[in-house]
């Protein structure tokens, strides 16, 4: 995890506790994730079906720890933003936007984004969620579909039976959340110019209308050209331009990763976007490192677009923009909420950035001190010594 304010630093997040995961997910689902292993899954056929574990969401060794680590990163990021110890927090391991309250989906088991947004809502009346993964951010949209305290904006491929099959422009939220879900369904081959123009127009109007107190930006890299599962034609520069644009609003910002199936380009993309968020331009030549063989034969950061047709006509993109603007006009003003006493954090990092020397690297021992051990004793809900795994 990377945090920025007066200077930049990295921190190892805590592992999210089962009680933290159950702030959104059902307790029985969390407990099952905690219990299931590859060696025992054959004993739980009905539960695997109920929780959608198997094909797209396989059971693997240390699955629950994997969930704890990436979810803990997003929770820590949100809490540091809440406590104003940073302006931007990055968790590239997070962004698993498909997971639902009671089931896994699309290799997403715990929805760290929903958990992070719930944390931000303790301190902010309104949170804006933006998703530039090639797949629709269905799990996040579903979680907040009936509230005006979160606006979800997803730019994604739609149609042709593309996973997850949701995200029609007509899906705009319901009840108190009507008009607070915005979907931008796109077709194959969208390029930098078309995508960034539409993105900037819509996001600028969203921020002007909704006035969010915090923004969560999911930067799935499967929207890049050459992705094994994606079908867009974005360069890394085009993808990063969206990150740069959101950063300019100077609103507390939580950035996560997401999808991406050409791993060397995922690494390239998030390296460039880390530089954007830290106001640091990286050289195009990748320095020698233990993974350099993956980046041949050019060993460069920038990846050009493909020569492919853009099936998104100007007329089609214009119609999308018109419909989104009509939805935003239906919102009379930014919704208010009577803020109540803030619930306590389960875990608050005691790492004060103001006490850091910006020229001194934090050693691993000091970083590890910020991480609670799994076998330490806690009273109450965070007691990992309970036989039932902390529930």
mmCIF file of N, CA, C and O in Angstrom, residues 228-306:
data_model
loop_
_atom_site.group_PDB
_atom_site.id
_atom_site.type_symbol
_atom_site.label_atom_id
_atom_site.label_comp_id
_atom_site.label_asym_id
_atom_site.label_seq_id
_atom_site.Cartn_x
_atom_site.Cartn_y
_atom_site.Cartn_z
ATOM 1 N N UNK A 228 -5.892 -10.382 -22.424
ATOM 2 C CA UNK A 228 -6.341 -11.700 -22.882
ATOM 3 C C UNK A 228 -7.852 -11.858 -22.840
ATOM 4 O O UNK A 228 -8.420 -12.626 -23.626
ATOM 5 N N UNK A 229 -8.506 -11.174 -21.919
ATOM 6 C CA UNK A 229 -9.955 -11.282 -21.818
ATOM 7 C C UNK A 229 -10.671 -10.023 -22.281
ATOM 8 O O UNK A 229 -11.855 -10.078 -22.631
ATOM 9 N N UNK A 230 -9.985 -8.900 -22.251
ATOM 10 C CA UNK A 230 -10.611 -7.635 -22.610
ATOM 11 C C UNK A 230 -10.748 -7.461 -24.109
ATOM 12 O O UNK A 230 -10.214 -8.233 -24.912
ATOM 13 N N UNK A 231 -11.468 -6.409 -24.496
ATOM 14 C CA UNK A 231 -11.728 -6.162 -25.914
ATOM 15 C C UNK A 231 -11.712 -4.670 -26.235
ATOM 16 O O UNK A 231 -12.238 -4.244 -27.259
ATOM 17 N N UNK A 232 -11.124 -3.868 -25.334
ATOM 18 C CA UNK A 232 -10.951 -2.447 -25.591
ATOM 19 C C UNK A 232 -9.582 -2.200 -26.222
ATOM 20 O O UNK A 232 -8.752 -3.102 -26.301
ATOM 21 N N UNK A 233 -9.341 -0.976 -26.620
ATOM 22 C CA UNK A 233 -8.087 -0.640 -27.302
ATOM 23 C C UNK A 233 -7.426 0.567 -26.646
ATOM 24 O O UNK A 233 -7.003 1.503 -27.314
ATOM 25 N N UNK A 234 -7.366 0.541 -25.310
ATOM 26 C CA UNK A 234 -6.734 1.633 -24.571
ATOM 27 C C UNK A 234 -5.238 1.390 -24.424
ATOM 28 O O UNK A 234 -4.809 0.273 -24.120
ATOM 29 N N UNK A 235 -4.465 2.432 -24.616
ATOM 30 C CA UNK A 235 -3.041 2.376 -24.282
ATOM 31 C C UNK A 235 -2.889 2.624 -22.790
ATOM 32 O O UNK A 235 -3.833 3.054 -22.109
ATOM 33 N N UNK A 236 -1.702 2.380 -22.275
ATOM 34 C CA UNK A 236 -1.449 2.672 -20.864
ATOM 35 C C UNK A 236 -1.586 4.165 -20.604
ATOM 36 O O UNK A 236 -2.120 4.586 -19.573
ATOM 37 N N UNK A 237 -1.135 4.998 -21.561
ATOM 38 C CA UNK A 237 -1.269 6.443 -21.394
ATOM 39 C C UNK A 237 -2.738 6.852 -21.320
ATOM 40 O O UNK A 237 -3.118 7.712 -20.515
ATOM 41 N N UNK A 238 -3.596 6.233 -22.152
ATOM 42 C CA UNK A 238 -5.011 6.563 -22.122
ATOM 43 C C UNK A 238 -5.662 6.157 -20.808
ATOM 44 O O UNK A 238 -6.463 6.907 -20.232
ATOM 45 N N UNK A 239 -5.331 4.974 -20.329
ATOM 46 C CA UNK A 239 -5.846 4.484 -19.050
ATOM 47 C C UNK A 239 -5.393 5.399 -17.918
ATOM 48 O O UNK A 239 -6.194 5.815 -17.067
ATOM 49 N N UNK A 240 -4.124 5.760 -17.939
ATOM 50 C CA UNK A 240 -3.557 6.614 -16.888
ATOM 51 C C UNK A 240 -4.115 8.032 -16.938
ATOM 52 O O UNK A 240 -4.156 8.725 -15.912
ATOM 53 N N UNK A 241 -4.531 8.476 -18.113
ATOM 54 C CA UNK A 241 -5.108 9.811 -18.235
ATOM 55 C C UNK A 241 -6.374 9.941 -17.385
ATOM 56 O O UNK A 241 -6.653 11.017 -16.828
ATOM 57 N N UNK A 242 -7.128 8.858 -17.259
ATOM 58 C CA UNK A 242 -8.319 8.869 -16.404
ATOM 59 C C UNK A 242 -7.924 9.058 -14.937
ATOM 60 O O UNK A 242 -8.576 9.792 -14.188
ATOM 61 N N UNK A 243 -6.868 8.381 -14.523
ATOM 62 C CA UNK A 243 -6.377 8.518 -13.144
ATOM 63 C C UNK A 243 -5.909 9.955 -12.899
ATOM 64 O O UNK A 243 -6.222 10.557 -11.866
ATOM 65 N N UNK A 244 -5.177 10.483 -13.835
ATOM 66 C CA UNK A 244 -4.676 11.861 -13.716
ATOM 67 C C UNK A 244 -5.826 12.848 -13.589
ATOM 68 O O UNK A 244 -5.781 13.796 -12.793
ATOM 69 N N UNK A 245 -6.890 12.621 -14.372
ATOM 70 C CA UNK A 245 -8.029 13.537 -14.343
ATOM 71 C C UNK A 245 -8.730 13.501 -12.987
ATOM 72 O O UNK A 245 -9.082 14.550 -12.431
ATOM 73 N N UNK A 246 -8.944 12.318 -12.433
ATOM 74 C CA UNK A 246 -9.614 12.204 -11.133
ATOM 75 C C UNK A 246 -8.753 12.841 -10.038
ATOM 76 O O UNK A 246 -9.267 13.510 -9.130
ATOM 77 N N UNK A 247 -7.452 12.663 -10.118
ATOM 78 C CA UNK A 247 -6.544 13.228 -9.120
ATOM 79 C C UNK A 247 -6.649 14.749 -9.052
ATOM 80 O O UNK A 247 -6.507 15.353 -7.982
ATOM 81 N N UNK A 248 -6.922 15.385 -10.192
ATOM 82 C CA UNK A 248 -6.947 16.850 -10.252
ATOM 83 C C UNK A 248 -8.058 17.472 -9.403
ATOM 84 O O UNK A 248 -8.001 18.659 -9.086
ATOM 85 N N UNK A 249 -9.061 16.692 -9.034
ATOM 86 C CA UNK A 249 -10.133 17.244 -8.208
ATOM 87 C C UNK A 249 -9.678 17.512 -6.774
ATOM 88 O O UNK A 249 -10.363 18.210 -6.025
ATOM 89 N N UNK A 250 -8.552 16.913 -6.380
ATOM 90 C CA UNK A 250 -7.999 17.100 -5.024
ATOM 91 C C UNK A 250 -9.018 16.725 -3.949
ATOM 92 O O UNK A 250 -9.164 17.381 -2.916
ATOM 93 N N UNK A 251 -9.740 15.665 -4.209
ATOM 94 C CA UNK A 251 -10.669 15.081 -3.243
ATOM 95 C C UNK A 251 -10.008 13.818 -2.700
ATOM 96 O O UNK A 251 -9.342 13.099 -3.447
ATOM 97 N N UNK A 252 -10.128 13.525 -1.391
ATOM 98 C CA UNK A 252 -9.526 12.296 -0.856
ATOM 99 C C UNK A 252 -9.812 11.102 -1.754
ATOM 100 O O UNK A 252 -10.963 10.829 -2.101
ATOM 101 N N UNK A 253 -8.737 10.393 -2.119
ATOM 102 C CA UNK A 253 -8.835 9.406 -3.198
ATOM 103 C C UNK A 253 -8.259 8.062 -2.778
ATOM 104 O O UNK A 253 -7.112 7.979 -2.339
ATOM 105 N N UNK A 254 -9.076 7.016 -2.929
ATOM 106 C CA UNK A 254 -8.645 5.642 -2.681
ATOM 107 C C UNK A 254 -8.591 4.947 -4.037
ATOM 108 O O UNK A 254 -9.598 4.868 -4.735
ATOM 109 N N UNK A 255 -7.414 4.457 -4.406
ATOM 110 C CA UNK A 255 -7.203 3.835 -5.706
ATOM 111 C C UNK A 255 -6.906 2.351 -5.514
ATOM 112 O O UNK A 255 -6.084 1.974 -4.672
ATOM 113 N N UNK A 256 -7.576 1.514 -6.306
ATOM 114 C CA UNK A 256 -7.320 0.075 -6.237
ATOM 115 C C UNK A 256 -7.018 -0.467 -7.630
ATOM 116 O O UNK A 256 -7.237 0.198 -8.639
ATOM 117 N N UNK A 257 -6.555 -1.703 -7.635
ATOM 118 C CA UNK A 257 -6.395 -2.429 -8.877
ATOM 119 C C UNK A 257 -7.723 -3.028 -9.295
ATOM 120 O O UNK A 257 -8.790 -2.462 -9.037
ATOM 121 N N UNK A 258 -7.656 -4.179 -9.933
ATOM 122 C CA UNK A 258 -8.862 -4.852 -10.409
ATOM 123 C C UNK A 258 -8.459 -5.963 -11.348
ATOM 124 O O UNK A 258 -7.479 -6.670 -11.113
ATOM 125 N N UNK A 259 -9.176 -6.105 -12.466
ATOM 126 C CA UNK A 259 -8.874 -7.155 -13.424
ATOM 127 C C UNK A 259 -7.638 -6.843 -14.246
ATOM 128 O O UNK A 259 -7.084 -5.761 -14.209
ATOM 129 N N UNK A 260 -7.214 -7.841 -15.017
ATOM 130 C CA UNK A 260 -6.039 -7.710 -15.870
ATOM 131 C C UNK A 260 -5.433 -9.078 -16.099
ATOM 132 O O UNK A 260 -5.047 -9.741 -15.132
ATOM 133 N N UNK A 261 -5.352 -9.507 -17.366
ATOM 134 C CA UNK A 261 -5.011 -10.895 -17.637
ATOM 135 C C UNK A 261 -3.805 -11.052 -18.561
ATOM 136 O O UNK A 261 -3.476 -12.158 -18.944
ATOM 137 N N UNK A 262 -3.184 -9.938 -18.905
ATOM 138 C CA UNK A 262 -1.859 -9.972 -19.518
ATOM 139 C C UNK A 262 -0.938 -9.346 -18.488
ATOM 140 O O UNK A 262 -0.785 -8.136 -18.408
ATOM 141 N N UNK A 263 -0.362 -10.200 -17.646
ATOM 142 C CA UNK A 263 0.209 -9.742 -16.378
ATOM 143 C C UNK A 263 1.319 -8.708 -16.534
ATOM 144 O O UNK A 263 1.446 -7.797 -15.713
ATOM 145 N N UNK A 264 2.127 -8.827 -17.593
ATOM 146 C CA UNK A 264 3.206 -7.858 -17.744
ATOM 147 C C UNK A 264 2.658 -6.459 -18.037
ATOM 148 O O UNK A 264 3.230 -5.454 -17.612
ATOM 149 N N UNK A 265 1.507 -6.392 -18.726
ATOM 150 C CA UNK A 265 0.917 -5.088 -18.998
ATOM 151 C C UNK A 265 0.175 -4.530 -17.794
ATOM 152 O O UNK A 265 0.075 -3.306 -17.625
ATOM 153 N N UNK A 266 -0.345 -5.408 -16.951
ATOM 154 C CA UNK A 266 -0.932 -4.961 -15.687
ATOM 155 C C UNK A 266 0.141 -4.281 -14.840
ATOM 156 O O UNK A 266 -0.065 -3.187 -14.293
ATOM 157 N N UNK A 267 1.299 -4.912 -14.745
ATOM 158 C CA UNK A 267 2.402 -4.332 -13.970
ATOM 159 C C UNK A 267 2.837 -3.002 -14.560
ATOM 160 O O UNK A 267 3.083 -2.029 -13.834
ATOM 161 N N UNK A 268 2.947 -2.943 -15.887
ATOM 162 C CA UNK A 268 3.304 -1.687 -16.549
ATOM 163 C C UNK A 268 2.299 -0.582 -16.213
ATOM 164 O O UNK A 268 2.656 0.538 -15.849
ATOM 165 N N UNK A 269 1.024 -0.923 -16.360
ATOM 166 C CA UNK A 269 -0.041 0.061 -16.171
ATOM 167 C C UNK A 269 -0.033 0.639 -14.760
ATOM 168 O O UNK A 269 -0.065 1.857 -14.569
ATOM 169 N N UNK A 270 0.004 -0.230 -13.761
ATOM 170 C CA UNK A 270 -0.086 0.261 -12.392
ATOM 171 C C UNK A 270 1.208 0.937 -11.938
ATOM 172 O O UNK A 270 1.173 1.803 -11.051
ATOM 173 N N UNK A 271 2.328 0.593 -12.557
ATOM 174 C CA UNK A 271 3.561 1.335 -12.285
ATOM 175 C C UNK A 271 3.430 2.774 -12.794
ATOM 176 O O UNK A 271 3.749 3.736 -12.086
ATOM 177 N N UNK A 272 2.955 2.908 -14.037
ATOM 178 C CA UNK A 272 2.765 4.242 -14.603
ATOM 179 C C UNK A 272 1.765 5.046 -13.778
ATOM 180 O O UNK A 272 1.979 6.232 -13.481
ATOM 181 N N UNK A 273 0.671 4.407 -13.356
ATOM 182 C CA UNK A 273 -0.359 5.130 -12.609
ATOM 183 C C UNK A 273 0.083 5.450 -11.186
ATOM 184 O O UNK A 273 -0.344 6.470 -10.623
ATOM 185 N N UNK A 274 0.941 4.632 -10.617
ATOM 186 C CA UNK A 274 1.558 5.018 -9.337
ATOM 187 C C UNK A 274 2.369 6.292 -9.526
ATOM 188 O O UNK A 274 2.297 7.220 -8.708
ATOM 189 N N UNK A 275 3.122 6.359 -10.613
ATOM 190 C CA UNK A 275 3.874 7.573 -10.912
ATOM 191 C C UNK A 275 2.965 8.775 -11.076
ATOM 192 O O UNK A 275 3.259 9.870 -10.573
ATOM 193 N N UNK A 276 1.847 8.612 -11.770
ATOM 194 C CA UNK A 276 0.887 9.707 -11.947
ATOM 195 C C UNK A 276 0.393 10.210 -10.598
ATOM 196 O O UNK A 276 0.341 11.419 -10.338
ATOM 197 N N UNK A 277 0.033 9.287 -9.712
ATOM 198 C CA UNK A 277 -0.509 9.663 -8.406
ATOM 199 C C UNK A 277 0.546 10.301 -7.508
ATOM 200 O O UNK A 277 0.217 11.067 -6.597
ATOM 201 N N UNK A 278 1.821 9.982 -7.759
ATOM 202 C CA UNK A 278 2.915 10.546 -6.966
ATOM 203 C C UNK A 278 3.590 11.719 -7.678
ATOM 204 O O UNK A 278 4.653 12.177 -7.250
ATOM 205 N N UNK A 279 2.984 12.189 -8.764
ATOM 206 C CA UNK A 279 3.558 13.297 -9.554
ATOM 207 C C UNK A 279 4.983 12.991 -9.988
ATOM 208 O O UNK A 279 5.859 13.863 -9.962
ATOM 209 N N UNK A 280 5.211 11.766 -10.404
ATOM 210 C CA UNK A 280 6.542 11.332 -10.814
ATOM 211 C C UNK A 280 6.466 10.687 -12.195
ATOM 212 O O UNK A 280 5.762 9.696 -12.379
ATOM 213 N N UNK A 281 7.158 11.254 -13.153
ATOM 214 C CA UNK A 281 7.183 10.676 -14.493
ATOM 215 C C UNK A 281 8.280 9.632 -14.557
ATOM 216 O O UNK A 281 9.438 9.905 -14.241
ATOM 217 N N UNK A 282 7.914 8.442 -14.958
ATOM 218 C CA UNK A 282 8.861 7.339 -14.999
ATOM 219 C C UNK A 282 9.525 7.254 -16.365
ATOM 220 O O UNK A 282 8.877 7.508 -17.385
ATOM 221 N N UNK A 283 10.795 6.872 -16.422
ATOM 222 C CA UNK A 283 11.437 6.656 -17.724
ATOM 223 C C UNK A 283 10.794 5.478 -18.437
ATOM 224 O O UNK A 283 10.301 4.537 -17.793
ATOM 225 N N UNK A 284 10.778 5.514 -19.757
ATOM 226 C CA UNK A 284 10.132 4.452 -20.520
ATOM 227 C C UNK A 284 10.900 3.136 -20.428
ATOM 228 O O UNK A 284 10.313 2.061 -20.513
ATOM 229 N N UNK A 285 12.192 3.221 -20.241
ATOM 230 C CA UNK A 285 13.000 2.007 -20.156
ATOM 231 C C UNK A 285 12.867 1.388 -18.772
ATOM 232 O O UNK A 285 13.113 2.037 -17.748
ATOM 233 N N UNK A 286 12.509 0.114 -18.721
ATOM 234 C CA UNK A 286 12.348 -0.577 -17.447
ATOM 235 C C UNK A 286 13.725 -0.974 -16.919
ATOM 236 O O UNK A 286 14.492 -1.632 -17.623
ATOM 237 N N UNK A 287 14.061 -0.588 -15.699
ATOM 238 C CA UNK A 287 15.378 -0.946 -15.150
ATOM 239 C C UNK A 287 15.488 -2.444 -14.901
ATOM 240 O O UNK A 287 14.477 -3.148 -14.764
ATOM 241 N N UNK A 288 16.690 -2.926 -14.822
ATOM 242 C CA UNK A 288 16.920 -4.351 -14.598
ATOM 243 C C UNK A 288 16.334 -4.777 -13.260
ATOM 244 O O UNK A 288 16.452 -4.075 -12.250
ATOM 245 N N UNK A 289 15.657 -5.908 -13.249
ATOM 246 C CA UNK A 289 15.079 -6.442 -12.019
ATOM 247 C C UNK A 289 14.868 -7.932 -12.207
ATOM 248 O O UNK A 289 15.075 -8.472 -13.303
ATOM 249 N N UNK A 290 14.446 -8.620 -11.168
ATOM 250 C CA UNK A 290 14.353 -10.080 -11.233
ATOM 251 C C UNK A 290 13.238 -10.572 -12.156
ATOM 252 O O UNK A 290 13.183 -11.757 -12.486
ATOM 253 N N UNK A 291 12.358 -9.656 -12.591
ATOM 254 C CA UNK A 291 11.266 -10.053 -13.484
ATOM 255 C C UNK A 291 11.433 -9.472 -14.886
ATOM 256 O O UNK A 291 10.490 -9.499 -15.683
ATOM 257 N N UNK A 292 12.611 -8.971 -15.196
ATOM 258 C CA UNK A 292 12.815 -8.250 -16.449
ATOM 259 C C UNK A 292 12.491 -9.093 -17.675
ATOM 260 O O UNK A 292 12.061 -8.577 -18.709
ATOM 261 N N UNK A 293 12.636 -10.411 -17.570
ATOM 262 C CA UNK A 293 12.401 -11.286 -18.720
ATOM 263 C C UNK A 293 10.962 -11.216 -19.221
ATOM 264 O O UNK A 293 10.676 -11.474 -20.398
ATOM 265 N N UNK A 294 10.028 -10.833 -18.343
ATOM 266 C CA UNK A 294 8.628 -10.754 -18.748
ATOM 267 C C UNK A 294 8.357 -9.571 -19.671
ATOM 268 O O UNK A 294 7.303 -9.518 -20.317
ATOM 269 N N UNK A 295 9.261 -8.608 -19.724
ATOM 270 C CA UNK A 295 8.981 -7.354 -20.407
ATOM 271 C C UNK A 295 9.728 -7.205 -21.731
ATOM 272 O O UNK A 295 9.761 -6.132 -22.316
ATOM 273 N N UNK A 296 10.355 -8.303 -22.191
ATOM 274 C CA UNK A 296 11.016 -8.289 -23.476
ATOM 275 C C UNK A 296 10.006 -8.348 -24.614
ATOM 276 O O UNK A 296 8.827 -8.643 -24.401
ATOM 277 N N UNK A 297 10.422 -8.081 -25.839
ATOM 278 C CA UNK A 297 11.824 -7.800 -26.195
ATOM 279 C C UNK A 297 12.230 -6.335 -26.060
ATOM 280 O O UNK A 297 13.405 -5.999 -26.129
ATOM 281 N N UNK A 298 11.238 -5.429 -25.823
ATOM 282 C CA UNK A 298 11.570 -3.998 -25.808
ATOM 283 C C UNK A 298 11.975 -3.498 -24.430
ATOM 284 O O UNK A 298 12.663 -2.485 -24.313
ATOM 285 N N UNK A 299 11.472 -4.156 -23.369
ATOM 286 C CA UNK A 299 11.780 -3.758 -21.982
ATOM 287 C C UNK A 299 11.396 -2.301 -21.718
ATOM 288 O O UNK A 299 12.136 -1.545 -21.107
ATOM 289 N N UNK A 300 10.187 -1.940 -22.184
ATOM 290 C CA UNK A 300 9.707 -0.566 -22.009
ATOM 291 C C UNK A 300 8.355 -0.569 -21.302
ATOM 292 O O UNK A 300 7.629 -1.579 -21.285
ATOM 293 N N UNK A 301 7.999 0.587 -20.723
ATOM 294 C CA UNK A 301 6.739 0.724 -20.009
ATOM 295 C C UNK A 301 5.554 0.907 -20.942
ATOM 296 O O UNK A 301 4.479 0.351 -20.728
ATOM 297 N N UNK A 302 5.710 1.718 -21.950
ATOM 298 C CA UNK A 302 4.586 2.107 -22.799
ATOM 299 C C UNK A 302 4.232 0.978 -23.768
ATOM 300 O O UNK A 302 5.104 0.371 -24.381
ATOM 301 N N UNK A 303 2.939 0.732 -23.903
ATOM 302 C CA UNK A 303 2.434 -0.284 -24.830
ATOM 303 C C UNK A 303 1.472 0.400 -25.786
ATOM 304 O O UNK A 303 0.479 0.997 -25.349
ATOM 305 N N UNK A 304 1.719 0.352 -27.084
ATOM 306 C CA UNK A 304 0.845 1.058 -28.038
ATOM 307 C C UNK A 304 -0.492 0.366 -28.229
ATOM 308 O O UNK A 304 -0.680 -0.797 -27.865
ATOM 309 N N UNK A 305 -1.423 1.108 -28.827
ATOM 310 C CA UNK A 305 -2.727 0.539 -29.163
ATOM 311 C C UNK A 305 -2.584 -0.494 -30.274
ATOM 312 O O UNK A 305 -1.564 -0.581 -30.944
ATOM 313 N N UNK A 306 -3.666 -1.242 -30.468
ATOM 314 C CA UNK A 306 -3.733 -2.168 -31.590
ATOM 315 C C UNK A 306 -4.396 -1.487 -32.790
ATOM 316 O O UNK A 306 -5.078 -0.465 -32.639
#
